[in-house]
Tab-separated table of C-alpha atoms in Angstrom:
chain	number	residue	atom	x	y	z
N	178	MET	CA	-9.493	-7.469	40.797
N	179	ARG	CA	-11.328	-6.335	37.671
N	180	GLN	CA	-10.457	-8.407	34.630
N	181	LEU	CA	-10.094	-7.078	31.085
N	182	VAL	CA	-9.973	-9.868	28.524
N	183	ILE	CA	-8.713	-9.072	25.020
N	184	LEU	CA	-9.874	-11.842	22.721
N	185	GLY	CA	-7.578	-11.998	19.707
N	186	GLY	CA	-3.916	-11.076	19.339
N	187	GLY	CA	-4.071	-9.600	15.828
N	188	TYR	CA	-3.475	-6.008	14.776
N	189	GLY	CA	-6.318	-4.587	16.862
N	190	GLY	CA	-5.814	-6.634	20.007
N	191	THR	CA	-2.064	-6.112	20.053
N	192	MET	CA	-2.450	-2.372	19.523
N	193	ILE	CA	-4.760	-2.196	22.547
N	194	VAL	CA	-2.163	-3.935	24.708
N	195	HIS	CA	0.639	-1.616	23.561
N	196	GLU	CA	-1.400	1.537	24.155
N	197	LEU	CA	-2.800	0.479	27.525
N	198	PHE	CA	0.576	-0.321	28.997
N	199	LYS	CA	2.071	2.933	27.737
N	200	GLY	CA	-0.128	4.834	30.170
N	201	GLY	CA	-0.121	2.335	32.977
N	202	ILE	CA	-2.788	-0.036	34.216
N	203	PRO	CA	-4.720	0.583	37.453
N	204	ALA	CA	-3.531	-1.654	40.282
N	205	ASP	CA	-6.909	-3.367	40.509
N	206	VAL	CA	-7.106	-4.258	36.786
N	207	ARG	CA	-5.788	-7.504	35.348
N	208	VAL	CA	-5.282	-7.692	31.554
N	209	VAL	CA	-5.530	-11.076	29.815
N	210	LEU	CA	-4.692	-11.502	26.118
N	211	VAL	CA	-6.249	-14.644	24.615
N	212	ASP	CA	-5.200	-16.188	21.310
N	213	ARG	CA	-4.923	-19.675	19.845
N	214	LEU	CA	-1.396	-18.967	18.547
N	215	PRO	CA	1.672	-18.305	20.724
N	216	PHE	CA	2.687	-15.356	18.497
N	217	GLN	CA	1.122	-12.618	16.433
N	218	SER	CA	1.011	-13.444	12.732
N	219	LEU	CA	1.249	-10.820	9.992
N	220	LYS	CA	-1.948	-11.568	8.120
N	221	THR	CA	-1.340	-8.920	5.476
N	222	GLU	CA	1.572	-11.069	4.260
N	223	TYR	CA	-0.202	-14.456	4.199
N	224	TYR	CA	-0.242	-14.323	0.403
N	225	ALA	CA	3.581	-14.448	0.377
N	226	LEU	CA	3.668	-17.535	2.607
N	227	ALA	CA	1.106	-19.257	0.389
N	228	ALA	CA	3.147	-18.417	-2.717
N	229	GLY	CA	6.377	-19.653	-1.160
N	230	THR	CA	8.235	-16.321	-1.148
N	231	ALA	CA	8.138	-15.850	2.636
N	232	SER	CA	8.762	-18.358	5.390
N	233	ASP	CA	6.485	-19.240	8.257
N	234	TYR	CA	9.057	-17.790	10.663
N	235	GLU	CA	9.184	-14.422	8.862
N	236	LEU	CA	5.484	-13.873	9.486
N	237	ARG	CA	5.658	-14.412	13.247
N	238	VAL	CA	6.014	-11.527	15.690
N	239	PRO	CA	6.374	-12.102	19.452
N	240	TYR	CA	3.575	-10.799	21.620
N	241	PRO	CA	4.434	-7.768	23.760
N	242	HIS	CA	5.912	-8.429	27.179
N	243	HIS	CA	4.550	-6.260	29.952
N	244	GLU	CA	4.544	-6.800	33.669
N	245	GLY	CA	0.905	-7.344	34.511
N	246	LEU	CA	-0.061	-8.833	31.134
N	247	THR	CA	-1.281	-12.431	31.307
N	248	MET	CA	-1.192	-14.587	28.166
N	249	LYS	CA	-3.800	-17.303	27.680
N	250	TYR	CA	-3.473	-19.669	24.706
N	251	GLY	CA	-6.630	-21.362	23.535
N	252	GLU	CA	-9.416	-21.194	20.972
N	253	ALA	CA	-12.543	-19.378	22.091
N	254	ALA	CA	-15.798	-21.157	21.255
N	255	SER	CA	-18.587	-18.967	22.646
N	256	ILE	CA	-19.406	-16.012	24.875
N	257	ASP	CA	-22.202	-15.713	27.417
N	258	LEU	CA	-22.745	-11.952	27.286
N	259	ASP	CA	-25.224	-11.891	30.147
N	260	ARG	CA	-23.035	-13.843	32.572
N	261	ARG	CA	-19.757	-12.373	31.210
N	262	ILE	CA	-18.125	-15.732	30.586
N	263	LEU	CA	-15.845	-16.853	27.759
N	264	TYR	CA	-15.873	-20.565	26.887
N	265	PHE	CA	-13.148	-22.470	25.020
N	266	ALA	CA	-13.315	-25.099	22.296
N	267	ASP	CA	-11.367	-27.461	24.537
N	268	GLU	CA	-13.923	-28.320	27.205
N	269	ALA	CA	-11.107	-29.195	29.580
N	270	GLU	CA	-10.188	-25.497	29.660
N	271	GLU	CA	-11.697	-23.521	32.507
N	272	PRO	CA	-14.132	-20.779	31.357
N	273	LEU	CA	-12.756	-17.258	31.642
N	274	PHE	CA	-14.744	-14.583	33.451
N	275	TYR	CA	-14.427	-10.935	32.500
N	276	ASP	CA	-15.492	-7.506	33.700
N	277	GLN	CA	-14.627	-5.937	30.359
N	278	LEU	CA	-14.071	-7.716	27.057
N	279	VAL	CA	-12.622	-6.798	23.677
N	280	ILE	CA	-13.609	-9.041	20.762
N	281	ALA	CA	-10.865	-8.736	18.139
N	282	LEU	CA	-11.002	-12.107	16.415
N	283	GLY	CA	-10.785	-11.080	12.774
N	284	CYS	CA	-12.562	-12.802	9.919
N	285	THR	CA	-13.015	-16.006	7.991
N	286	ASP	CA	-13.911	-16.811	4.383
N	287	ASN	CA	-17.334	-15.982	3.009
N	288	TYR	CA	-18.337	-18.793	0.644
N	289	HIS	CA	-21.654	-17.118	-0.263
N	290	ASN	CA	-23.503	-20.445	0.190
N	291	ILE	CA	-21.875	-21.833	-2.963
N	292	PRO	CA	-21.972	-25.661	-2.814
N	293	GLY	CA	-18.525	-27.229	-2.541
N	294	ALA	CA	-16.684	-23.924	-2.150
N	295	LYS	CA	-15.410	-24.688	1.346
N	296	GLU	CA	-14.691	-28.362	0.653
N	297	PHE	CA	-12.896	-27.997	-2.687
N	298	SER	CA	-10.909	-24.790	-2.318
N	299	CYS	CA	-8.097	-23.718	-0.022
N	300	SER	CA	-7.847	-20.564	2.048
N	301	ILE	CA	-5.416	-17.878	3.191
N	302	GLN	CA	-7.519	-16.583	6.091
N	303	SER	CA	-5.757	-18.334	8.986
N	304	PHE	CA	-2.171	-19.325	9.704
N	305	ALA	CA	-3.138	-23.001	9.616
N	306	SER	CA	-5.037	-22.714	6.324
N	307	VAL	CA	-2.320	-20.704	4.610
N	308	ARG	CA	0.218	-23.403	5.498
N	309	GLU	CA	-2.023	-25.969	3.802
N	310	SER	CA	-2.391	-23.693	0.764
N	311	TYR	CA	1.388	-23.335	0.603
N	312	MET	CA	1.763	-27.105	0.414
N	313	LEU	CA	-0.844	-27.460	-2.334
N	314	LEU	CA	0.501	-24.604	-4.437
N	315	ASN	CA	4.168	-25.437	-4.112
N	316	ASN	CA	3.684	-29.180	-4.575
N	317	ALA	CA	1.677	-28.580	-7.746
N	318	LYS	CA	3.268	-30.159	-10.822
N	319	PRO	CA	4.604	-27.925	-13.614
N	320	TYR	CA	1.866	-26.621	-15.925
N	321	SER	CA	-0.806	-27.204	-13.255
N	322	LYS	CA	-3.907	-25.046	-13.512
N	323	ILE	CA	-4.221	-22.726	-10.494
N	324	ASN	CA	-7.425	-20.737	-10.114
N	325	ILE	CA	-7.674	-17.894	-7.616
N	326	VAL	CA	-11.298	-16.941	-6.994
N	327	GLY	CA	-11.771	-13.287	-6.080
N	328	GLY	CA	-10.252	-10.240	-7.727
N	329	GLY	CA	-9.841	-8.092	-4.635
N	330	LEU	CA	-6.616	-7.155	-2.863
N	331	SER	CA	-5.868	-10.634	-1.458
N	332	GLY	CA	-6.462	-12.438	-4.743
N	333	VAL	CA	-4.420	-9.951	-6.740
N	334	GLU	CA	-1.433	-10.067	-4.380
N	335	LEU	CA	-1.475	-13.865	-4.241
N	336	ALA	CA	-1.714	-14.247	-8.031
N	337	ALA	CA	1.184	-11.849	-8.620
N	338	GLU	CA	3.406	-13.379	-5.943
N	339	LEU	CA	2.695	-16.896	-7.167
N	340	ARG	CA	3.565	-15.896	-10.721
N	341	GLU	CA	7.032	-14.795	-9.585
N	342	SER	CA	7.451	-17.846	-7.372
N	343	ARG	CA	6.203	-20.426	-9.885
N	344	PRO	CA	6.577	-19.227	-13.505
N	345	ASP	CA	5.786	-22.791	-14.669
N	346	LEU	CA	2.185	-22.707	-13.465
N	347	ASN	CA	-0.922	-21.702	-15.403
N	348	ILE	CA	-2.543	-19.110	-13.161
N	349	ALA	CA	-5.979	-17.560	-13.579
N	350	LEU	CA	-7.663	-14.886	-11.486
N	351	ILE	CA	-11.454	-15.270	-11.522
N	352	ASP	CA	-13.932	-12.600	-10.468
N	353	ARG	CA	-17.677	-12.144	-10.807
N	354	GLY	CA	-17.334	-8.382	-11.321
N	355	ALA	CA	-16.501	-6.383	-14.414
N	356	ARG	CA	-12.907	-5.616	-13.358
N	357	LEU	CA	-10.236	-6.451	-10.819
N	358	LEU	CA	-9.940	-4.337	-7.673
N	359	SER	CA	-13.422	-2.869	-8.001
N	360	ALA	CA	-12.880	-0.888	-4.774
N	361	PHE	CA	-9.997	1.001	-6.429
N	362	PRO	CA	-10.193	3.650	-9.172
N	363	GLN	CA	-10.305	2.513	-12.798
N	364	LYS	CA	-6.733	3.661	-13.443
N	365	VAL	CA	-5.308	1.417	-10.724
N	366	SER	CA	-7.436	-1.512	-11.848
N	367	ALA	CA	-6.274	-1.079	-15.455
N	368	TYR	CA	-2.621	-0.945	-14.380
N	369	VAL	CA	-2.942	-4.175	-12.395
N	370	THR	CA	-4.823	-5.933	-15.207
N	371	ASN	CA	-2.125	-4.919	-17.689
N	372	TRP	CA	0.580	-6.226	-15.322
N	373	PHE	CA	-1.137	-9.605	-15.262
N	374	HIS	CA	-1.410	-9.719	-19.032
N	375	GLU	CA	2.291	-8.910	-19.388
N	376	HIS	CA	3.145	-11.660	-16.896
N	377	GLU	CA	0.827	-14.244	-18.454
N	378	VAL	CA	-1.717	-14.453	-15.666
N	379	GLU	CA	-5.181	-14.962	-17.099
N	380	THR	CA	-7.910	-12.660	-15.775
N	381	ARG	CA	-11.538	-13.723	-16.147
N	382	SER	CA	-14.396	-11.377	-15.274
N	383	HIS	CA	-18.173	-11.822	-15.090
N	384	ILE	CA	-17.731	-15.413	-13.822
N	385	SER	CA	-20.614	-16.327	-11.514
N	386	ILE	CA	-19.611	-19.589	-9.831
N	387	THR	CA	-22.468	-21.975	-9.087
N	388	SER	CA	-20.584	-24.837	-7.402
N	389	LEU	CA	-17.219	-26.541	-6.938
N	390	GLU	CA	-16.174	-30.155	-7.174
N	391	GLN	CA	-12.791	-31.820	-7.005
N	392	GLY	CA	-10.820	-30.542	-9.987
N	393	VAL	CA	-13.563	-28.401	-11.495
N	394	ILE	CA	-15.289	-25.045	-11.005
N	395	HIS	CA	-18.840	-24.853	-12.332
N	396	TYR	CA	-20.210	-21.517	-13.464
N	397	GLU	CA	-23.177	-20.274	-15.452
N	398	GLY	CA	-21.252	-20.420	-18.719
N	399	GLY	CA	-19.599	-23.822	-18.336
N	400	ASP	CA	-16.790	-25.510	-16.397
N	401	ILE	CA	-13.227	-24.523	-15.501
N	402	ALA	CA	-10.641	-27.250	-14.855
N	403	SER	CA	-8.613	-26.643	-11.691
N	404	ASP	CA	-5.739	-28.476	-10.059
N	405	VAL	CA	-5.742	-26.063	-7.108
N	406	THR	CA	-8.447	-23.513	-6.298
N	407	VAL	CA	-7.730	-20.741	-3.777
N	408	TRP	CA	-10.724	-18.865	-2.342
N	409	THR	CA	-10.265	-15.117	-1.800
N	410	ALA	CA	-13.825	-14.052	-2.702
N	411	GLY	CA	-14.917	-12.213	0.407
N	412	ILE	CA	-14.806	-12.391	4.184
N	413	ARG	CA	-17.187	-12.428	7.129
N	414	PRO	CA	-16.769	-12.389	10.929
N	415	VAL	CA	-15.650	-15.594	12.617
N	416	GLU	CA	-18.271	-18.111	13.747
N	417	LEU	CA	-18.184	-17.035	17.389
N	418	VAL	CA	-19.272	-13.536	16.359
N	419	GLN	CA	-21.829	-14.878	13.896
N	420	ASN	CA	-23.455	-16.706	16.815
N	421	LEU	CA	-23.743	-13.649	19.069
N	422	ASN	CA	-27.333	-12.530	19.549
N	423	VAL	CA	-26.698	-8.811	19.041
N	424	PRO	CA	-27.575	-6.360	16.238
N	425	LYS	CA	-25.408	-6.748	13.124
N	426	ASP	CA	-25.118	-5.042	9.749
N	427	ARG	CA	-25.746	-6.648	6.340
N	428	GLN	CA	-22.248	-8.160	6.350
N	429	GLY	CA	-22.821	-9.790	9.747
N	430	ARG	CA	-20.551	-7.376	11.602
N	431	VAL	CA	-21.533	-6.228	15.082
N	432	VAL	CA	-23.160	-2.799	15.330
N	433	ILE	CA	-21.245	-0.633	17.817
N	434	ASN	CA	-21.623	2.807	19.366
N	435	PRO	CA	-19.126	5.697	18.884
N	436	TYR	CA	-16.972	4.228	21.673
N	437	HIS	CA	-16.750	0.833	19.914
N	438	GLN	CA	-19.016	-0.848	22.480
N	439	ILE	CA	-22.004	-3.118	21.930
N	440	PRO	CA	-24.835	-0.739	22.966
N	441	ASP	CA	-26.686	-3.319	25.097
N	442	TYR	CA	-23.417	-4.592	26.591
N	443	PRO	CA	-21.188	-1.526	27.101
N	444	GLU	CA	-18.577	-3.634	28.872
N	445	VAL	CA	-17.929	-5.394	25.535
N	446	PHE	CA	-15.917	-3.722	22.780
N	447	VAL	CA	-15.654	-5.024	19.203
N	448	CYS	CA	-12.546	-4.310	17.163
N	449	GLY	CA	-11.446	-4.871	13.575
N	450	ASP	CA	-13.100	-7.155	11.027
N	451	CYS	CA	-15.904	-8.125	13.438
N	452	ALA	CA	-17.067	-4.514	13.903
N	453	SER	CA	-19.445	-2.549	11.686
N	454	LEU	CA	-17.277	0.348	10.520
N	455	PRO	CA	-17.727	2.998	7.779
N	456	PHE	CA	-14.754	1.647	5.843
N	457	ALA	CA	-13.508	-1.677	4.511
N	458	PRO	CA	-11.895	-4.145	6.953
N	459	SER	CA	-8.093	-3.849	7.073
N	460	ALA	CA	-5.150	-4.189	9.406
N	461	GLN	CA	-4.844	-0.403	9.456
N	462	ALA	CA	-8.473	0.040	10.447
N	463	ALA	CA	-8.142	-2.564	13.213
N	464	GLY	CA	-5.014	-0.884	14.550
N	465	SER	CA	-6.609	2.571	14.506
N	466	GLN	CA	-9.697	1.264	16.231
N	467	GLY	CA	-7.560	-0.567	18.790
N	468	HIS	CA	-5.793	2.701	19.591
N	469	GLN	CA	-9.141	4.345	20.326
N	470	ILE	CA	-10.431	1.440	22.413
N	471	ALA	CA	-7.345	1.790	24.603
N	472	GLU	CA	-8.177	5.499	25.003
N	473	VAL	CA	-11.758	4.678	25.975
N	474	LEU	CA	-10.709	2.045	28.521
N	475	THR	CA	-8.148	4.369	30.087
N	476	ALA	CA	-10.718	7.171	30.364
N	477	LEU	CA	-13.339	4.859	31.895
N	478	TRP	CA	-10.864	3.567	34.463
N	479	ARG	CA	-10.181	7.186	35.448
N	480	GLY	CA	-13.885	8.005	35.653
N	481	GLU	CA	-13.620	10.390	32.686
N	482	THR	CA	-15.681	10.786	29.516
N	483	PRO	CA	-13.722	9.547	26.478
N	484	LYS	CA	-12.972	12.132	23.779
N	485	LEU	CA	-12.284	10.554	20.403
N	486	GLN	CA	-11.405	12.015	17.037
N	487	PRO	CA	-12.743	10.461	13.799
N	488	ILE	CA	-10.566	7.645	12.490
N	489	LYS	CA	-8.638	8.699	9.386
N	490	LEU	CA	-6.959	5.976	7.368
N	491	ARG	CA	-3.769	6.762	5.458
N	492	GLY	CA	-4.593	4.650	2.413
N	493	THR	CA	-4.160	1.181	0.957
N	494	LEU	CA	-1.054	-0.369	-0.620
N	495	GLY	CA	-0.817	-3.594	-2.588
N	496	SER	CA	2.054	-5.543	-4.141
N	497	LEU	CA	2.568	-7.111	-7.537
N	498	GLY	CA	5.470	-9.387	-6.739
N	499	LYS	CA	8.636	-7.845	-5.326
N	500	LYS	CA	9.177	-5.000	-7.794
N	501	ALA	CA	5.805	-3.408	-8.523
N	502	GLY	CA	2.774	-2.296	-6.605
N	503	PHE	CA	-0.264	-0.071	-6.492
N	504	GLY	CA	-2.178	1.959	-3.983
N	505	LEU	CA	-4.500	4.733	-3.028
N	506	MET	CA	-3.109	7.350	-0.636
N	507	GLY	CA	-6.017	9.605	0.210
N	508	LYS	CA	-7.229	10.588	-3.261
N	509	THR	CA	-3.834	10.034	-4.866
N	510	GLN	CA	-3.447	6.955	-7.059
N	511	VAL	CA	0.017	5.390	-7.128
N	512	THR	CA	1.372	2.577	-9.291
N	513	GLY	CA	4.775	1.099	-10.068
N	514	ARG	CA	7.856	0.652	-7.913
N	515	VAL	CA	7.172	3.425	-5.371
N	516	PRO	CA	4.081	1.858	-3.732
N	517	ARG	CA	5.929	-1.467	-3.512
N	518	LEU	CA	8.801	0.217	-1.670
N	519	LEU	CA	6.322	2.006	0.577
N	520	LYS	CA	4.600	-1.262	1.436
N	521	SER	CA	7.957	-2.878	2.292
N	522	GLY	CA	8.675	0.050	4.601
N	523	VAL	CA	5.287	-0.260	6.299
N	524	LEU	CA	5.886	-3.982	6.849
N	525	TRP	CA	9.351	-3.366	8.306
N	526	LYS	CA	7.990	-0.701	10.639
N	527	SER	CA	5.100	-2.920	11.672
N	528	LYS	CA	7.323	-5.893	12.499
N	529	HIS	CA	9.710	-3.769	14.554
N	530	HIS	CA	6.906	-1.888	16.302
N	531	TRP	CA	5.066	-5.033	17.343
N	532	GLY	CA	8.184	-7.041	18.062
């Protein structure tokens, strides 16, 4: 039996499973999906769990059930690319051998080598860390000072959701750039900034943080008191991928060929936030890439040459609480209630598709 191991049950890994089993798996191929959690978690909605407006249970989606799919729960620690072996953090776990491998492990926080950032801030990058952030944020006393570091999509959505959940808190959104949502057009950024001003969320730009300590953020212009600091200031591939001795781009993501393979190890595919792609990491990008990886695998199993079309993303939607939102659909900028409704529809469709 040939063994395909899919490492990571997020948007990309789950999409690969769905697409592969639509077309049927060769009788001599065994598919193993490996993840540390016994369910898929909706990472795009972690901000709502942290803010207390969504429950843990709402963000869980059962993994697909297919005859011939083997589930393996465990945390991967390292990969021997030459020997085609996957090792687990729990040394009692037997190593897993593969003939083909998909690395779809997602990302972790990028602390930019800032002293104390990891130790004195909380995260929303994993299901475990977002649960801890939920406890800190929702146990905070009235009038506590909450600082969210990073003015990108994650920071903006968390700040807005927390404002609706906890109107008693003093919330600030801190960014080192000139404006929030620098990846979006100026009009969208201005709309979001105005929403925060109307809802009494402080926005601070041009803040270059130098270090963190318990209860304080140090920056070039002084100190900022903080009862809870949430870090949303960038991402990078998980440690396992960081440790792979293969070519990577400036962000540490693995360089891949047009078929999403590591050029020197064509039996290994890289999907999602760990892959060097021409667009920003996102659930949509991971899902689209996962769809193509399934096409490539199916073609290779049939002895055919894969034929892929360029990936085209539909756009990006963000929420400002439950009643407002923003987005970029192609070149069209959208703000207000419509993008929030669209995002709710995308989430509903996603949960029902995966589940």
